[in-house]
Amino acid sequence: MALSRDPVKLAALPPFKPDLYQRAWQSIPHPTLPLLATTHQKSVTVFSLTTLSAHSTLTQGHDRSVRSTTWKPNLPPHKLCLVTGSFDSTAGLWRWSDDGNDNTSDGDDLEVDVTEDNEGENKEKEWELIVVLDGQDSEIKSVSFSPTGQYLATCSRDKSVWIWEDVGQHESDDEWETMAVLNEHEGDVKCVAWCPETNRTGRGRYSSDVLASSSYDNTVRIWREEEEQEWVCVAVLEGHEGTVWGVQWEPKPKDGKFPRIMTWSADRTIRIWTLKEEEEEDAPQHAWGSLGGIPNTMRRSLKEEWECTAILPRKHTRDIYSATWSPETGMIASTGSDGVIAIYREDEEEVTNGITHNESDEAAAELDGDIPMTNGHAEEPQESRRWKLISTTPNAHGPYEVNHITWCKRYDQGCPPERRGIEEMLVTTGDDGIVRPWQVIPEPS
């Protein structure tokens, strides 16, 4: 179905209840169930997307703030697993199960059943902290499960990225071992993200088993497993002029292409990066990929060339703390310190033909002082003009900073029944402790 080019507007839906009354860091939707996990203080509150109210709470597992969380994928419908990353330098693995519930129906029915059990006669049922993963020297800033759930990545203020592997024979064994400690960033590592599954197992070194990390050192690094249990850096994405607060892979790439990468930064820009895939193993290296200063662990045979192919329209006036890429529409939403929510859409019919600027007109404009001189630097990336700013919403959380934004399926009563589990909304999480859902409404142009 072709996407509309019309602008959109946001309408605030009733916020999740109860209010948290304290700074909340992020809200992560479950991959298949109508549940949302929000980190705040030393806790995680799990909300129901059906009732927009609290389902359960994870407490008494950390000594300092819980900064991030991630759901373990591919579990049976009646079992839940979360990993929390805390400023106390540890990650906790938590489980919630309803072994008496053999419900294998759709997510909406399951979530209702889980909620009823938690509020009814089994009210004493709580999340259980099963394993504490420790070893990093400072605050853990981000945690992320690989698409299969076999690997867990954590990153820290100590400049390291750790990769853990589930080595138990059964899901209930909860045996985790450290597979790699990656120390090549030169600053606080802010975010880790695994590439989504791409059904490209036959594409050799471009298979989807790959991790990205972003850092205070203004870079993003790409990591792959070279040999059994050896992870190496295969690319460094350079171009941001401030802390790279986060990174996300394109959730559903088109035309069989390898997923692109989105990054956002304190430099107030959002960038899109594209992998240049080589057709032959012995293809020559590109001039772009000199990547001076890359440690010896980057093998020439594994080196990848990633190019910044777009910078989204500049709207934010302060740090961009969070951005999210919709798997359904391909739209991107961003927010941050300025409290603005911006939404962008890619216009794939925009003609580029390898050129996005009229060079002679631009040169004349530079001489006239209408636009800044480039001083020999590269022009705006080729695909930048394909991205359009289609909505801005100021003061999303009043005077407070907004720390996180995510696309999320709607299951609430305000959504028509036939649209539940299909229609997307946005959810923002702020310093005011409010977790706020937003309806995305198309506007005729």
mmCIF file of N, CA, C and O in Angstrom, residues 182 184 205-206 221-236 281 283 285 289-291 294-305:
data_model
loop_
_atom_site.group_PDB
_atom_site.id
_atom_site.type_symbol
_atom_site.label_atom_id
_atom_site.label_comp_id
_atom_site.label_asym_id
_atom_site.label_seq_id
_atom_site.Cartn_x
_atom_site.Cartn_y
_atom_site.Cartn_z
ATOM 1 N N LEU A 182 34.625 -5.706 24.544
ATOM 2 C CA LEU A 182 35.076 -4.854 23.441
ATOM 3 C C LEU A 182 35.411 -3.478 23.990
ATOM 4 O O LEU A 182 34.536 -2.779 24.501
ATOM 5 N N GLU A 184 37.134 -0.742 22.412
ATOM 6 C CA GLU A 184 37.729 0.148 21.417
ATOM 7 C C GLU A 184 37.112 1.540 21.357
ATOM 8 O O GLU A 184 37.655 2.418 20.701
ATOM 9 N N ARG A 205 29.526 -12.807 4.881
ATOM 10 C CA ARG A 205 29.862 -11.889 5.968
ATOM 11 C C ARG A 205 28.818 -10.797 6.156
ATOM 12 O O ARG A 205 28.886 -10.031 7.111
ATOM 13 N N TYR A 206 27.834 -10.718 5.284
ATOM 14 C CA TYR A 206 26.777 -9.732 5.459
ATOM 15 C C TYR A 206 25.526 -10.350 6.081
ATOM 16 O O TYR A 206 24.430 -9.860 5.897
ATOM 17 N N ARG A 221 30.300 2.156 16.244
ATOM 18 C CA ARG A 221 31.114 1.024 15.797
ATOM 19 C C ARG A 221 30.217 -0.171 15.477
ATOM 20 O O ARG A 221 29.197 -0.383 16.129
ATOM 21 N N ILE A 222 30.625 -0.919 14.460
ATOM 22 C CA ILE A 222 29.916 -2.102 14.011
ATOM 23 C C ILE A 222 30.778 -3.319 14.340
ATOM 24 O O ILE A 222 31.973 -3.343 14.037
ATOM 25 N N TRP A 223 30.152 -4.329 14.957
ATOM 26 C CA TRP A 223 30.873 -5.506 15.445
ATOM 27 C C TRP A 223 30.267 -6.767 14.839
ATOM 28 O O TRP A 223 29.058 -6.914 14.765
ATOM 29 N N ARG A 224 31.150 -7.692 14.422
ATOM 30 C CA ARG A 224 30.719 -9.003 13.945
ATOM 31 C C ARG A 224 31.591 -10.085 14.573
ATOM 32 O O ARG A 224 32.726 -9.820 14.984
ATOM 33 N N GLU A 225 31.053 -11.309 14.580
ATOM 34 C CA GLU A 225 31.816 -12.445 15.070
ATOM 35 C C GLU A 225 32.666 -12.972 13.918
ATOM 36 O O GLU A 225 32.154 -13.460 12.919
ATOM 37 N N GLU A 226 33.998 -12.867 14.083
ATOM 38 C CA GLU A 226 34.907 -13.294 13.005
ATOM 39 C C GLU A 226 35.064 -14.806 13.006
ATOM 40 O O GLU A 226 34.934 -15.471 11.984
ATOM 41 N N GLU A 227 35.395 -15.344 14.139
ATOM 42 C CA GLU A 227 35.527 -16.779 14.287
ATOM 43 C C GLU A 227 34.785 -17.178 15.544
ATOM 44 O O GLU A 227 34.175 -16.349 16.200
ATOM 45 N N GLU A 228 34.853 -18.431 15.884
ATOM 46 C CA GLU A 228 34.169 -18.901 17.076
ATOM 47 C C GLU A 228 34.539 -18.033 18.274
ATOM 48 O O GLU A 228 35.700 -17.971 18.679
ATOM 49 N N GLN A 229 33.581 -17.326 18.822
ATOM 50 C CA GLN A 229 33.718 -16.574 20.065
ATOM 51 C C GLN A 229 34.669 -15.379 19.960
ATOM 52 O O GLN A 229 35.098 -14.851 20.978
ATOM 53 N N GLU A 230 34.988 -14.921 18.745
ATOM 54 C CA GLU A 230 35.831 -13.735 18.611
ATOM 55 C C GLU A 230 35.074 -12.649 17.853
ATOM 56 O O GLU A 230 34.761 -12.808 16.666
ATOM 57 N N TRP A 231 34.784 -11.555 18.557
ATOM 58 C CA TRP A 231 34.061 -10.438 17.966
ATOM 59 C C TRP A 231 35.035 -9.321 17.633
ATOM 60 O O TRP A 231 35.909 -8.983 18.435
ATOM 61 N N VAL A 232 34.892 -8.751 16.441
ATOM 62 C CA VAL A 232 35.811 -7.720 15.990
ATOM 63 C C VAL A 232 35.037 -6.527 15.439
ATOM 64 O O VAL A 232 33.889 -6.652 14.998
ATOM 65 N N CYS A 233 35.676 -5.368 15.474
ATOM 66 C CA CYS A 233 35.109 -4.151 14.894
ATOM 67 C C CYS A 233 35.370 -4.158 13.397
ATOM 68 O O CYS A 233 36.518 -4.280 12.957
ATOM 69 N N VAL A 234 34.307 -4.035 12.608
ATOM 70 C CA VAL A 234 34.445 -4.066 11.151
ATOM 71 C C VAL A 234 34.210 -2.700 10.513
ATOM 72 O O VAL A 234 34.460 -2.527 9.320
ATOM 73 N N ALA A 235 33.740 -1.721 11.274
ATOM 74 C CA ALA A 235 33.523 -0.385 10.717
ATOM 75 C C ALA A 235 33.382 0.619 11.848
ATOM 76 O O ALA A 235 32.914 0.288 12.948
ATOM 77 N N VAL A 236 33.804 1.846 11.569
ATOM 78 C CA VAL A 236 33.582 2.980 12.464
ATOM 79 C C VAL A 236 32.846 4.049 11.673
ATOM 80 O O VAL A 236 33.308 4.481 10.613
ATOM 81 N N GLU A 281 34.425 -11.440 -2.751
ATOM 82 C CA GLU A 281 35.216 -11.410 -1.527
ATOM 83 C C GLU A 281 36.486 -10.594 -1.694
ATOM 84 O O GLU A 281 36.962 -9.957 -0.779
ATOM 85 N N ALA A 283 37.006 -8.019 -3.650
ATOM 86 C CA ALA A 283 36.768 -6.701 -4.258
ATOM 87 C C ALA A 283 37.711 -5.679 -3.650
ATOM 88 O O ALA A 283 38.075 -5.760 -2.475
ATOM 89 N N GLN A 285 39.286 -2.354 -1.915
ATOM 90 C CA GLN A 285 38.811 -1.500 -0.833
ATOM 91 C C GLN A 285 38.536 -0.100 -1.370
ATOM 92 O O GLN A 285 39.237 0.385 -2.250
ATOM 93 N N GLY A 289 37.061 4.280 2.952
ATOM 94 C CA GLY A 289 37.193 3.477 4.160
ATOM 95 C C GLY A 289 38.561 3.474 4.789
ATOM 96 O O GLY A 289 38.947 2.488 5.410
ATOM 97 N N SER A 290 39.361 4.523 4.652
ATOM 98 C CA SER A 290 40.692 4.529 5.270
ATOM 99 C C SER A 290 40.594 4.430 6.787
ATOM 100 O O SER A 290 41.372 3.735 7.424
ATOM 101 N N LEU A 291 39.634 5.121 7.399
ATOM 102 C CA LEU A 291 39.334 4.960 8.821
ATOM 103 C C LEU A 291 40.595 4.978 9.671
ATOM 104 O O LEU A 291 40.917 4.031 10.372
ATOM 105 N N ILE A 294 41.996 3.061 13.395
ATOM 106 C CA ILE A 294 41.200 1.910 13.794
ATOM 107 C C ILE A 294 42.122 0.841 14.367
ATOM 108 O O ILE A 294 43.153 0.530 13.784
ATOM 109 N N PRO A 295 41.807 0.288 15.540
ATOM 110 C CA PRO A 295 42.688 -0.702 16.169
ATOM 111 C C PRO A 295 42.920 -1.928 15.295
ATOM 112 O O PRO A 295 42.200 -2.191 14.330
ATOM 113 N N ASN A 296 43.920 -2.698 15.666
ATOM 114 C CA ASN A 296 44.336 -3.841 14.866
ATOM 115 C C ASN A 296 43.284 -4.923 14.765
ATOM 116 O O ASN A 296 43.382 -5.813 13.930
ATOM 117 N N THR A 297 42.288 -4.899 15.661
ATOM 118 C CA THR A 297 41.285 -5.956 15.598
ATOM 119 C C THR A 297 40.405 -5.846 14.358
ATOM 120 O O THR A 297 39.668 -6.765 14.068
ATOM 121 N N MET A 298 40.485 -4.727 13.634
ATOM 122 C CA MET A 298 39.730 -4.637 12.385
ATOM 123 C C MET A 298 40.527 -5.332 11.289
ATOM 124 O O MET A 298 41.550 -4.849 10.840
ATOM 125 N N ARG A 299 40.083 -6.500 10.870
ATOM 126 C CA ARG A 299 40.760 -7.248 9.822
ATOM 127 C C ARG A 299 40.379 -6.680 8.458
ATOM 128 O O ARG A 299 39.234 -6.397 8.193
ATOM 129 N N ARG A 300 41.375 -6.584 7.570
ATOM 130 C CA ARG A 300 41.101 -6.034 6.250
ATOM 131 C C ARG A 300 40.034 -6.840 5.528
ATOM 132 O O ARG A 300 39.167 -6.304 4.856
ATOM 133 N N SER A 301 40.057 -8.158 5.725
ATOM 134 C CA SER A 301 39.112 -9.003 5.006
ATOM 135 C C SER A 301 37.684 -8.800 5.475
ATOM 136 O O SER A 301 36.741 -9.110 4.760
ATOM 137 N N LEU A 302 37.531 -8.272 6.690
ATOM 138 C CA LEU A 302 36.197 -8.090 7.231
ATOM 139 C C LEU A 302 35.721 -6.644 7.180
ATOM 140 O O LEU A 302 34.580 -6.362 7.496
ATOM 141 N N LYS A 303 36.605 -5.738 6.820
ATOM 142 C CA LYS A 303 36.251 -4.333 6.873
ATOM 143 C C LYS A 303 35.031 -4.034 6.007
ATOM 144 O O LYS A 303 34.918 -4.510 4.880
ATOM 145 N N GLU A 304 34.111 -3.256 6.561
ATOM 146 C CA GLU A 304 32.914 -2.862 5.840
ATOM 147 C C GLU A 304 32.920 -1.358 5.598
ATOM 148 O O GLU A 304 33.441 -0.594 6.417
ATOM 149 N N GLU A 305 32.322 -0.975 4.526
ATOM 150 C CA GLU A 305 32.206 0.446 4.215
ATOM 151 C C GLU A 305 30.766 0.882 4.416
ATOM 152 O O GLU A 305 29.854 0.432 3.720
#
